[in-house]
Short mmCIF file of C-alpha atoms in Angstrom, two decimals:
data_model
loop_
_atom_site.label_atom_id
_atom_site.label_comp_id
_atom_site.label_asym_id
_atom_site.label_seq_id
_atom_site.Cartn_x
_atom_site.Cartn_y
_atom_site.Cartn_z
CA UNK A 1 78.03 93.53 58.69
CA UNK A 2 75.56 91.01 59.22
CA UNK A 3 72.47 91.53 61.79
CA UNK A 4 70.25 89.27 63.20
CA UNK A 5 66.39 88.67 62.05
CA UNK A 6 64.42 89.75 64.92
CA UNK A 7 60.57 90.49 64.69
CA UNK A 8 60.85 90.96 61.21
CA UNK A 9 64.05 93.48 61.29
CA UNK A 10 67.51 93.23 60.53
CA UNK A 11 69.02 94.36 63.88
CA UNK A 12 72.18 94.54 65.44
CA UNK A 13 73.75 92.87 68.59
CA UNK A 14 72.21 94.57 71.66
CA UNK A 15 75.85 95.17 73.04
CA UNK A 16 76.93 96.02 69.77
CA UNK A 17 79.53 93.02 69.67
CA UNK A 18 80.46 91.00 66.37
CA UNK A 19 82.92 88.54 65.45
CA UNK A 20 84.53 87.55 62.30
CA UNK A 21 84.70 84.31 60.51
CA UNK A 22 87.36 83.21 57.96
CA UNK A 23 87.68 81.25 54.90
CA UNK A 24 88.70 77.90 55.66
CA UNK A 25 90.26 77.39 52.32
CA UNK A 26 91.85 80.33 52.49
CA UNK A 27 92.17 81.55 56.51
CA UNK A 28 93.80 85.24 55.81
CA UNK A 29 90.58 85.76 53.76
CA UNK A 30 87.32 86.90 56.19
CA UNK A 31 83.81 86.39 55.17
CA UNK A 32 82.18 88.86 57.08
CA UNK A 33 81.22 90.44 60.49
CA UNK A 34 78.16 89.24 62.36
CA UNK A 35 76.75 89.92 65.28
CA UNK A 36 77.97 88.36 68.18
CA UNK A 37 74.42 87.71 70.17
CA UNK A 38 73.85 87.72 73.92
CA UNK A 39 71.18 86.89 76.97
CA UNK A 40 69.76 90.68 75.41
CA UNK A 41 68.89 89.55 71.67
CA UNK A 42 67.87 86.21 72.84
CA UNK A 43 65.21 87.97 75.64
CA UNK A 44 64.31 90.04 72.51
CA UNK A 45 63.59 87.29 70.10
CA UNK A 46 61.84 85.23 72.60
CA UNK A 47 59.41 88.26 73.29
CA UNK A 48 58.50 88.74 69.41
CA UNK A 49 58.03 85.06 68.96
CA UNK A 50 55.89 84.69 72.19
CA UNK A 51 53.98 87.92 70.82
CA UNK A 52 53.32 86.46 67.49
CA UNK A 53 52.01 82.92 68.75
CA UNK A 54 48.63 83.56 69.40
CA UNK A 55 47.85 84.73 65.84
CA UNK A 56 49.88 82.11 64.09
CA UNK A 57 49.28 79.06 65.76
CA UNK A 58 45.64 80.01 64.71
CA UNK A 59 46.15 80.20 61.19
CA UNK A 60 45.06 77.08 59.41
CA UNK A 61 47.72 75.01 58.15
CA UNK A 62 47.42 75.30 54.60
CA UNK A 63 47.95 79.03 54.96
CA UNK A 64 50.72 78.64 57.17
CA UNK A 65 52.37 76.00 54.76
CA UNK A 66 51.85 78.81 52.02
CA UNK A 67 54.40 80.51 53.46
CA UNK A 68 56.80 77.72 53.68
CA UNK A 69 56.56 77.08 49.73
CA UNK A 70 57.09 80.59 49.05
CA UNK A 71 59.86 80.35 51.04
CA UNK A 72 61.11 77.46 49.19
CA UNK A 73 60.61 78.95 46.27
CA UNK A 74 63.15 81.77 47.47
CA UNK A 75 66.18 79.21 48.26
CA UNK A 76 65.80 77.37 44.69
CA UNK A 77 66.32 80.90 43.17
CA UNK A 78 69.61 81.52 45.25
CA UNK A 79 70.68 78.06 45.11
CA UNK A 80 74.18 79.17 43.61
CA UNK A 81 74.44 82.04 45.93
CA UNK A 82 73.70 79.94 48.43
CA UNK A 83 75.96 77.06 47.83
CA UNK A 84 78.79 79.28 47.15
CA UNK A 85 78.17 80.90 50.74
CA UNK A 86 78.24 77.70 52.24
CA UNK A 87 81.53 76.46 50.57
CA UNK A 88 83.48 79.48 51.36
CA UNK A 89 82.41 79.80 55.25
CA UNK A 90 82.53 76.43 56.21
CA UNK A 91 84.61 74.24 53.44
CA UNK A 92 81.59 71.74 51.91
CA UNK A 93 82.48 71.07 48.52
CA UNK A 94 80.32 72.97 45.74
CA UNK A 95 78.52 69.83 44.35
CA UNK A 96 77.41 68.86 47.77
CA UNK A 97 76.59 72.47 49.10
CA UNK A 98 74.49 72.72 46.15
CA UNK A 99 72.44 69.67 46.64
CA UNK A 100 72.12 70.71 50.65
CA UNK A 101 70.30 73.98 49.47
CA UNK A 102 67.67 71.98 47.47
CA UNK A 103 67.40 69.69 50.01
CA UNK A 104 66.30 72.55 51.92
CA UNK A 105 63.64 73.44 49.40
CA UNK A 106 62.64 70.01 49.28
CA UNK A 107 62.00 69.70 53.25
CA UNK A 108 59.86 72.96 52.87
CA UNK A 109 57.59 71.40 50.21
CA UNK A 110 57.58 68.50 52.39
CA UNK A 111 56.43 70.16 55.52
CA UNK A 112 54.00 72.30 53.67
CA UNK A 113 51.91 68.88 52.53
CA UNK A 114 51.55 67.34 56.05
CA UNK A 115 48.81 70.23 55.90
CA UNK A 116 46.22 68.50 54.38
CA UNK A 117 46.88 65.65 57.01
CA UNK A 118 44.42 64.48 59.52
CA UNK A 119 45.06 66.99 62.81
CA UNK A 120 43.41 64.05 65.24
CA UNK A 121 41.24 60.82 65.21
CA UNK A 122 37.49 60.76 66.20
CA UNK A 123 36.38 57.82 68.18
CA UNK A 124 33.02 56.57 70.75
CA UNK A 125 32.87 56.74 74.26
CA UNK A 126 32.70 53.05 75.48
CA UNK A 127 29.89 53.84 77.71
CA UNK A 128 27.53 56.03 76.16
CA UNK A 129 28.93 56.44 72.25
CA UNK A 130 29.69 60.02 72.37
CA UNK A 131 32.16 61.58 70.55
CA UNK A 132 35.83 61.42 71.88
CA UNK A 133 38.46 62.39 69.43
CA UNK A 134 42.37 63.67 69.81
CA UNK A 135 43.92 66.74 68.11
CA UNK A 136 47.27 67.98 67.78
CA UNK A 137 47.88 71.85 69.43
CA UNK A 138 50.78 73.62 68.76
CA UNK A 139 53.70 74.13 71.85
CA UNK A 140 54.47 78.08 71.58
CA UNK A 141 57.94 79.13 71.27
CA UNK A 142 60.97 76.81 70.14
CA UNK A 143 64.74 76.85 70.44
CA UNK A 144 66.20 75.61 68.12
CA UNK A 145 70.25 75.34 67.96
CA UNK A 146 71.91 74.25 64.91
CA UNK A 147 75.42 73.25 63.84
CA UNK A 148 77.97 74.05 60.94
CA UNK A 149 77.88 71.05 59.30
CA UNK A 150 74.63 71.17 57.54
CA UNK A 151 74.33 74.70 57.51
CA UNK A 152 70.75 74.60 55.51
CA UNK A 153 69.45 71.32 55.86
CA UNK A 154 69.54 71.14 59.56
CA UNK A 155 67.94 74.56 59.95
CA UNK A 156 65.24 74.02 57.67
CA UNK A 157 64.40 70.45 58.70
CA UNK A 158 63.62 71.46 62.42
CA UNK A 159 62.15 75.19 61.56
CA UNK A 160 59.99 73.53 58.94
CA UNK A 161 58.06 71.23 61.16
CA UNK A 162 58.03 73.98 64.15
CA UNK A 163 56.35 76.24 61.91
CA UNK A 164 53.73 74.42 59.88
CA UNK A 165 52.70 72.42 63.39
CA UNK A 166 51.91 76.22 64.40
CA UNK A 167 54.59 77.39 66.57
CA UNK A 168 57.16 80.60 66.70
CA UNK A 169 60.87 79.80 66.28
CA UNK A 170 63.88 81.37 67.88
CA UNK A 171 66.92 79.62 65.63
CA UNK A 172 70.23 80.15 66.92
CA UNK A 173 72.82 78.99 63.97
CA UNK A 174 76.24 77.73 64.62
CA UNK A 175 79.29 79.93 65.15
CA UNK A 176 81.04 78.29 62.34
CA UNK A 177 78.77 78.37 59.78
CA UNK A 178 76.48 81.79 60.11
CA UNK A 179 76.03 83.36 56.96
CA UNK A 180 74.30 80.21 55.04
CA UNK A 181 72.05 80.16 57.91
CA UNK A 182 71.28 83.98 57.42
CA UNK A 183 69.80 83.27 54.18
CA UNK A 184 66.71 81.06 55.24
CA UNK A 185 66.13 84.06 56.97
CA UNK A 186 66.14 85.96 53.56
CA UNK A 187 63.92 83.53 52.29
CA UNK A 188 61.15 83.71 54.77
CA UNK A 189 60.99 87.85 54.64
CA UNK A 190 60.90 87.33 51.11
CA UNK A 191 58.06 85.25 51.60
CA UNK A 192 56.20 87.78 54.02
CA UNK A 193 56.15 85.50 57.15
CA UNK A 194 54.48 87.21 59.59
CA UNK A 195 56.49 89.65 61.71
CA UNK A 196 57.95 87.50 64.48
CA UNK A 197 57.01 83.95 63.37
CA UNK A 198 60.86 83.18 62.86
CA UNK A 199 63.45 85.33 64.62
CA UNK A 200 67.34 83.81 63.76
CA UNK A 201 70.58 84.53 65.99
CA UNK A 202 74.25 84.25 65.60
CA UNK A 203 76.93 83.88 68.54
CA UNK A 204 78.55 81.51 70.51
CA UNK A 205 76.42 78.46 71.51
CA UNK A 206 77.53 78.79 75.23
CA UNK A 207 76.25 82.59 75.06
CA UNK A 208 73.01 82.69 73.13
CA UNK A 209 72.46 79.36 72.79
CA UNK A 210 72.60 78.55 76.93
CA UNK A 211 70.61 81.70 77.15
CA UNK A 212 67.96 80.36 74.98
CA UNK A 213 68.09 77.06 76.51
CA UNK A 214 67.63 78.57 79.95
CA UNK A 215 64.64 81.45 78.73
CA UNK A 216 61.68 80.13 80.70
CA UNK A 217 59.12 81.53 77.84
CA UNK A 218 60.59 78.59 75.85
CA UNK A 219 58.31 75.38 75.38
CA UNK A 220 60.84 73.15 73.71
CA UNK A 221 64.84 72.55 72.07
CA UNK A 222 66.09 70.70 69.52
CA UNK A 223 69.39 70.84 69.59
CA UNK A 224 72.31 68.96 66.78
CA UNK A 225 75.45 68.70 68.35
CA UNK A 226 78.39 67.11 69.96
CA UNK A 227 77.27 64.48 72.87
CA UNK A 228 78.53 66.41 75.58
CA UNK A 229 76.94 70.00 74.93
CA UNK A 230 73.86 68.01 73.96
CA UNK A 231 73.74 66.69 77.74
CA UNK A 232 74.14 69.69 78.80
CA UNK A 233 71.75 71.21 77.04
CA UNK A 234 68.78 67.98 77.83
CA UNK A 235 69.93 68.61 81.84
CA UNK A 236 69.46 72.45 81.70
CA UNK A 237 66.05 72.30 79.40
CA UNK A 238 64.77 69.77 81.55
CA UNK A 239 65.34 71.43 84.81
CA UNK A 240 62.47 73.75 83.61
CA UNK A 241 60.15 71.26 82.13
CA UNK A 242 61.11 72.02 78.64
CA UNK A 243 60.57 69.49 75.97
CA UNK A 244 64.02 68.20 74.80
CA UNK A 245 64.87 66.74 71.46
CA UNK A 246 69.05 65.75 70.77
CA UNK A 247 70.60 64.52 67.51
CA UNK A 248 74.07 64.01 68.93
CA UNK A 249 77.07 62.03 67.77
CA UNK A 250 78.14 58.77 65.80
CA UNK A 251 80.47 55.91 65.29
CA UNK A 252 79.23 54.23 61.97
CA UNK A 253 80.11 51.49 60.80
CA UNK A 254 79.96 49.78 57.34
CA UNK A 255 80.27 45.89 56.80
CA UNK A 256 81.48 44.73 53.93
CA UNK A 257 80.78 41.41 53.03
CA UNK A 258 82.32 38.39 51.28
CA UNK A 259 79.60 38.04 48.40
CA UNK A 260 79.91 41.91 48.24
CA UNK A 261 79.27 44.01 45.52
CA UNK A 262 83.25 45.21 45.82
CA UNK A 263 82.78 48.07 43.73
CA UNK A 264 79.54 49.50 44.81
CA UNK A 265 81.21 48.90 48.67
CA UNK A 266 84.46 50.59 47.83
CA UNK A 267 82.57 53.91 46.53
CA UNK A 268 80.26 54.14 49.44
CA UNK A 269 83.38 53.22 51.72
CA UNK A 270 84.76 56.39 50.40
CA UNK A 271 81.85 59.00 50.01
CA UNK A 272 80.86 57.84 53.38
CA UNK A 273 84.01 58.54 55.06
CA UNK A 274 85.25 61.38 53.15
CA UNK A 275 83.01 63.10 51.21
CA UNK A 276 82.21 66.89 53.17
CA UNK A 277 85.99 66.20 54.71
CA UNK A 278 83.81 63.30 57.20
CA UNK A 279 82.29 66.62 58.61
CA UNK A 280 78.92 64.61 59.07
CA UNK A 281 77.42 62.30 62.26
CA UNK A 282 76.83 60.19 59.45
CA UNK A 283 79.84 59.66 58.06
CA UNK A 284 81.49 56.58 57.67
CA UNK A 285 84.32 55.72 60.88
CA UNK A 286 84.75 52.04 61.08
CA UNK A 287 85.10 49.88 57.73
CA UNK A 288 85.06 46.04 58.29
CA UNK A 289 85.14 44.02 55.87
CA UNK A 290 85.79 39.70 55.77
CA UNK A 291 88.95 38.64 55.58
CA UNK A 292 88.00 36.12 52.27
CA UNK A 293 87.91 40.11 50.26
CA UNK A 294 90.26 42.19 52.83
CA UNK A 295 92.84 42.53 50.60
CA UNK A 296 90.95 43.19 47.69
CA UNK A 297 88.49 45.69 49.46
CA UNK A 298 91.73 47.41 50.66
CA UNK A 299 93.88 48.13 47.28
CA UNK A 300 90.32 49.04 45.19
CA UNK A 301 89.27 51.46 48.88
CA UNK A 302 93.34 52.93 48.75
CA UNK A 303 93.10 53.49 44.73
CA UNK A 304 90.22 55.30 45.28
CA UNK A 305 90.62 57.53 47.73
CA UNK A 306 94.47 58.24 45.78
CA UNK A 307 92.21 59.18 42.66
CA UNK A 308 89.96 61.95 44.91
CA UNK A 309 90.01 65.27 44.05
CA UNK A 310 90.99 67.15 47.31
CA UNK A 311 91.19 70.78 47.14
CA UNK A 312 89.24 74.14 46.82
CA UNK A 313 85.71 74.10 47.39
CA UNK A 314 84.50 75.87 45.34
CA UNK A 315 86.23 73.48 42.12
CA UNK A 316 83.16 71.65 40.88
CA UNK A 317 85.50 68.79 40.46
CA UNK A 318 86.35 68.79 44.41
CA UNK A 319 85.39 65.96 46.55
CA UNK A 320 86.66 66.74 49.79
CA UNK A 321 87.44 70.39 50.80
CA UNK A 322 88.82 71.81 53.59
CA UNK A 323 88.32 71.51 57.83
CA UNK A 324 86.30 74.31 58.85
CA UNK A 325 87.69 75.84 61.31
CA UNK A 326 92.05 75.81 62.74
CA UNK A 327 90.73 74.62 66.18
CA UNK A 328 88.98 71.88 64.52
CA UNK A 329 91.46 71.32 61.72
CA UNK A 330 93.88 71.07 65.04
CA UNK A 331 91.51 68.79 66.81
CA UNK A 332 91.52 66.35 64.24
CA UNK A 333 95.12 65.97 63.42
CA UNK A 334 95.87 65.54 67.13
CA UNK A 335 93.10 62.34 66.90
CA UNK A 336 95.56 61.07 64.13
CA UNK A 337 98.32 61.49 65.79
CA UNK A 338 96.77 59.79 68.40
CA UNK A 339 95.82 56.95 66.51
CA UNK A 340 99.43 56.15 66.00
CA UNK A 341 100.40 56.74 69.12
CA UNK A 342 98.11 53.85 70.34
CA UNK A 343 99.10 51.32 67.45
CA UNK A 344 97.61 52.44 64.71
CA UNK A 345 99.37 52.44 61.35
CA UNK A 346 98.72 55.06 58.53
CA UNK A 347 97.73 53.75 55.18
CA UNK A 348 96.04 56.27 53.50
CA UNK A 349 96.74 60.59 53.99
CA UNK A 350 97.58 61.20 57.33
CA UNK A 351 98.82 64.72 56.63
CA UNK A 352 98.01 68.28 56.39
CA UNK A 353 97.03 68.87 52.59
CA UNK A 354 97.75 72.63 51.98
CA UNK A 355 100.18 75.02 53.22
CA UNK A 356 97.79 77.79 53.92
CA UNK A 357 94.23 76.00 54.07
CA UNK A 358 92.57 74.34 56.82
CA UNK A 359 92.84 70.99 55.03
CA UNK A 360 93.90 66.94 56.02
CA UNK A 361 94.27 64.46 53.43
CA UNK A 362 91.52 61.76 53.35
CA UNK A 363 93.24 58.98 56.09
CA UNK A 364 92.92 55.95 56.78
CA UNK A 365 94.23 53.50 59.34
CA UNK A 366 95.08 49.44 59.83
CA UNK A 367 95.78 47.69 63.10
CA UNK A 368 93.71 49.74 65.05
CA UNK A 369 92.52 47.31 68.10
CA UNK A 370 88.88 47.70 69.04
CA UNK A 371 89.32 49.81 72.82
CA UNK A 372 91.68 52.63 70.80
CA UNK A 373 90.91 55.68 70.38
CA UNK A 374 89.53 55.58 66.89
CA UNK A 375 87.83 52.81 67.45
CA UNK A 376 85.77 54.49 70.18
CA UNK A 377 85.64 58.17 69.94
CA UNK A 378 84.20 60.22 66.91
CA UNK A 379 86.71 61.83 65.17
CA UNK A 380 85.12 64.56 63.12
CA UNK A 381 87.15 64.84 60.01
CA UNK A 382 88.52 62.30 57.06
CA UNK A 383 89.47 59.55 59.03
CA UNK A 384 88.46 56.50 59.21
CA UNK A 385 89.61 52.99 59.79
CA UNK A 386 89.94 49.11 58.47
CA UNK A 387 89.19 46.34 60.21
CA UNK A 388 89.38 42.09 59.30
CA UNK A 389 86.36 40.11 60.37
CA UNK A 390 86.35 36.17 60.09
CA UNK A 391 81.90 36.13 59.87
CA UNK A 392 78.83 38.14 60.15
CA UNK A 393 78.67 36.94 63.86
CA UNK A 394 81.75 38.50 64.69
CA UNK A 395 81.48 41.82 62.48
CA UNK A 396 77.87 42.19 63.91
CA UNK A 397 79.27 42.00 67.74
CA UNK A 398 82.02 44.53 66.72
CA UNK A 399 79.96 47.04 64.98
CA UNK A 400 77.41 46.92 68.04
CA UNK A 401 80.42 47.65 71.06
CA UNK A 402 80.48 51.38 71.15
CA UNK A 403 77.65 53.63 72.80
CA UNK A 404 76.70 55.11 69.72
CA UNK A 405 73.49 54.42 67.65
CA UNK A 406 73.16 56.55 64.80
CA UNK A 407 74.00 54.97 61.43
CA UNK A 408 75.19 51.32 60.17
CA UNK A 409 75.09 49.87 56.50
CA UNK A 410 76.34 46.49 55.26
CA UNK A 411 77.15 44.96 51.50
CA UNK A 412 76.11 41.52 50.73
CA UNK A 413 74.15 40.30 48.18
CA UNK A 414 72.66 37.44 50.66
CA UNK A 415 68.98 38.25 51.82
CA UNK A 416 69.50 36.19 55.00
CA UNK A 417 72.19 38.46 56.05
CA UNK A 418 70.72 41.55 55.30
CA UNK A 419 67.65 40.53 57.10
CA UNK A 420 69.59 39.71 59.94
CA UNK A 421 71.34 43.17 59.77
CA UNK A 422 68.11 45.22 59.89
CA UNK A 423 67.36 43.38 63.19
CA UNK A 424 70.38 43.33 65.05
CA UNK A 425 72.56 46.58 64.07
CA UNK A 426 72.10 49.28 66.95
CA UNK A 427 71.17 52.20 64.86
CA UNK A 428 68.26 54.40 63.97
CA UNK A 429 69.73 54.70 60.12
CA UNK A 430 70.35 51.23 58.53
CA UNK A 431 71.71 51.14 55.25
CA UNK A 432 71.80 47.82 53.32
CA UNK A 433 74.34 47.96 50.01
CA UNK A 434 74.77 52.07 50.76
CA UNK A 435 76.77 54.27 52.44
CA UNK A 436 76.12 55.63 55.95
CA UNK A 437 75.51 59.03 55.11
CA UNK A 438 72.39 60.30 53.62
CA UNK A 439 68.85 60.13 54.41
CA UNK A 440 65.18 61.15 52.56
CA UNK A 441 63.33 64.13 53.58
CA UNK A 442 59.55 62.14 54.54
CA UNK A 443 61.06 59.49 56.47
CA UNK A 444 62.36 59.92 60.48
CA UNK A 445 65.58 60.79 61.26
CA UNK A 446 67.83 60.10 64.13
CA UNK A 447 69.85 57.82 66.34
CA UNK A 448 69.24 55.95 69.67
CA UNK A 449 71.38 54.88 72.69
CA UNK A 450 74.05 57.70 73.00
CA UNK A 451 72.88 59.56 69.76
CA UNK A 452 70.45 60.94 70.32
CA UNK A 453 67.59 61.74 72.64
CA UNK A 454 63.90 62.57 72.26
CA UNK A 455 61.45 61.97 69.09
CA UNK A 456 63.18 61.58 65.97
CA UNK A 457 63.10 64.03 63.46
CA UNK A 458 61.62 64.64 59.57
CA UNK A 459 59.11 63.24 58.31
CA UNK A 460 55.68 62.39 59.80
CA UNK A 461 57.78 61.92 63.14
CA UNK A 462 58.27 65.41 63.55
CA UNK A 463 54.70 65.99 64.82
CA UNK A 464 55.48 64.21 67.56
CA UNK A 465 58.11 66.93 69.09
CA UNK A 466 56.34 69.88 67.84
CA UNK A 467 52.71 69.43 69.18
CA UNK A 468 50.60 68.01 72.22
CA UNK A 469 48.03 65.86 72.18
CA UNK A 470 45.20 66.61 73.22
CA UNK A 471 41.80 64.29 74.10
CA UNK A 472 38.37 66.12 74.05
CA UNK A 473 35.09 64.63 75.46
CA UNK A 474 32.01 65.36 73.86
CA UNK A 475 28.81 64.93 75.35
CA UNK A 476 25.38 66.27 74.22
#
């Protein structure tokens, strides 16, 4: 049985509920118990974290980003414990799981060296050349609600921030994906955190996580999740004149180019779309590529993804693993059957992969017409879909028509057009000659228009979300 990390103990659900969560490779096979948390543990963990502000928001930074490197010291230890963990609750292939983990580590380190950054700017009062300066003050307690795809990264990269910048954390992980989660928490005891610094919850998101939403001791949420909770969540939060922050959905599309790189394009056409079963916002959804190379793009991008290794997780040689859940596996084969429903036609997978596991064959689709379904509407699995474009004009106008923002790359080896590209592709990720997915730990993260909401995250643009600014007058 697994409890959650409140004020420094391991406790149990106040009502004493749990719930159990399966194997997705293998569903018969459960991975534990954990507690199932209510509006109790979340009034609980909001009361240590609002009793251990005051101390550690005045702790300098450099001690408090002491902690944070001991704690990332922890995770590289347990990095195969870890990864394994994550494969087996929630289906990410070994290779990847394990790089997520030292990600993870990496953010940690990260966070820890914006200590020894400025904390505000001096400057003269225009009429008598006083001192005026700014500095940057902690908010109190956070919320912070997480999902299953990125079971350690996403975690990490909003606690890390919260913490160094000086506040207390209540992190409620996703449903899905619990026990990876449950072992930052193992990290930071191990690391001697302060006793209700970080407090960490599991349960349904529209249990604890509304609860914690709606707790009026909270200063701010960040929340990373589906577009419609998310606006829930930003119209609840606000109500109460919390701070909001949303990393919601995406539709991403990849351009491929005439004077392409083929090779390179095909690879990140596939890892993009496939590679964590398209389990990420990131992840590759729309493929267009110029008619001059369509066919050509098409046989090299259906040769690949007929060489993947699709399978067990937890087979170092696996590239895409299993859904991670049966309502989600469920959700996404409905979308395909959807897709051909509307016109769509199969080229690629299609099918459920294993008679027992949770898993779909990597799929993808021709003849989809831009106002279908898949066109559209995120579909968060392996699917994705090919599309002709006569010239960058055209591709450009296509890749721009949904309401999502998130990610975009291109392949070309023409400077004009990739200069073009960074100006006029609606994302907050732009990717010239790589693949959607992926992004570096000390630069911002996040999407704009309907993907997101509030300051971006990572990187120096995380201080903007976890601290005020404040201006102070000095006169002798």
């Amino acid at each position: 049985m697994r409890h959650n990390f409140i004020g420094g103990d391991w406790i149990a659900a106040v009502g004493g509920e749990t719930y159990s969560k399966v194997n997705p490779w293998r569903p018969t096979e459960a991975i534990g118990e954990f507690a199932a948390s209510g509006t109790a543990d979340v009034e609980a963990a909001v009361a240590a974290a609002e009793e251990a502000f005051p101390t550690w928001s005045r702790l300098p930074l450099a001690t408090r980003g002491s902690y944070l490197l001991a704690a990332a010291a922890s995770l590289e230890q347990r990095v195969e414990t870890i990864a394994a963990d994550m494969s087996t609750e929630m289906g990410k292939p070994l290779r990847e799981a394990r790089g997520e983990t030292l990600r993870a580590a990496q953010i940690l380190r990260f966070s820890s060296s914006e200590t020894f950054r400025s904390v505000g700017e001096h400057f003269e009062q225009s009429a008598t050349g006083a001192l005026v300066s700014t500095r940057r003050r902690s908010l109190g307690v956070v919320g912070l609600i997480t999902p299953w795809n990125f079971p350690i990264a996403i975690p990490v990269w909003k606690l890390a921030p919260a913490l160094m910048y000086g506040n207390t954390v209540v992190l409620k992980l996703a449903y899905e994906a619990p026990l990876t989660g449950l072992h930052v928490a193992e990290a930071f005891a191990e690391a001697n955190l302060p006793v209700g610094v970080l407090n960490v919850l599991t349960g349904r998101g529209s249990v604890a996580g509304a609860a914690l939403v709606e707790e009026p001791r909270v200063r701010a949420v960040s929340f990373t999740g589906s577009v419609t909770t998310g606006h829930g969540v930003r119209d609840a939060a606000t109500k109460t004149g919390k701070r909001v922050q949303l990393e919601l959905g995406g539709h991403n599309p990849l351009i491929v180019m005439a004077d392409a790189d083929l090779g390179r394009a095909v690879e990140a056409a596939y890892a993009g779309a496939f590679w964590s079963a398209g389990q990420k916002c990131t992840a590759t959804r729309r493929i267009y590529v110029q008619d001059a190379v369509y066919s050509g793009f098409r046989d090299a991008f259906l040769a690949r993804v007929e060489r993947g290794k699709v399978g067990d997780p937890l087979d170092p040689a696996t590239e895409v693993g299993p859904i991670v859940s049966e309502s989600q596996f469920e959700d996404v084969l409905a979308a395909i059957e959807r897709g051909r429903s509307e016109g769509g036609t199969v080229v690629a997978g299609g099918t459920r992969g294993h008679d027992e596991a949770y898993l779909i064959r990597p799929t993808a689709f021709e003849d989809v017409s831009d106002d279908a379904f898949l066109s559209c509407e995120e579909v968060f699995g392996p699917v994705t879909s090919l599309y002709r474009f006569a010239d960058y004009d055209e591709a450009i106008a296509r890749a721009n028509a949904v309401p999502f923002g998130l990610s975009a790359a291109i392949f070309t080896s023409s400077l004009a057009t990739a200069t073009c590209f960074q100006q006029e592709a609606q994302a907050g990720l732009i990717h010239v000659n790589s693949q959607t997915a992926g992004a570096d730990v000390h630069v911002p993260f996040g999407g704009i228009r309907s993907s997101g909401f509030g300051p971006h995250e990572q990187g120096r643009a995380a201080i903007e979300f976890y601290t005020d600014v404040v201006t102070v007058y000095v006169d002798p």
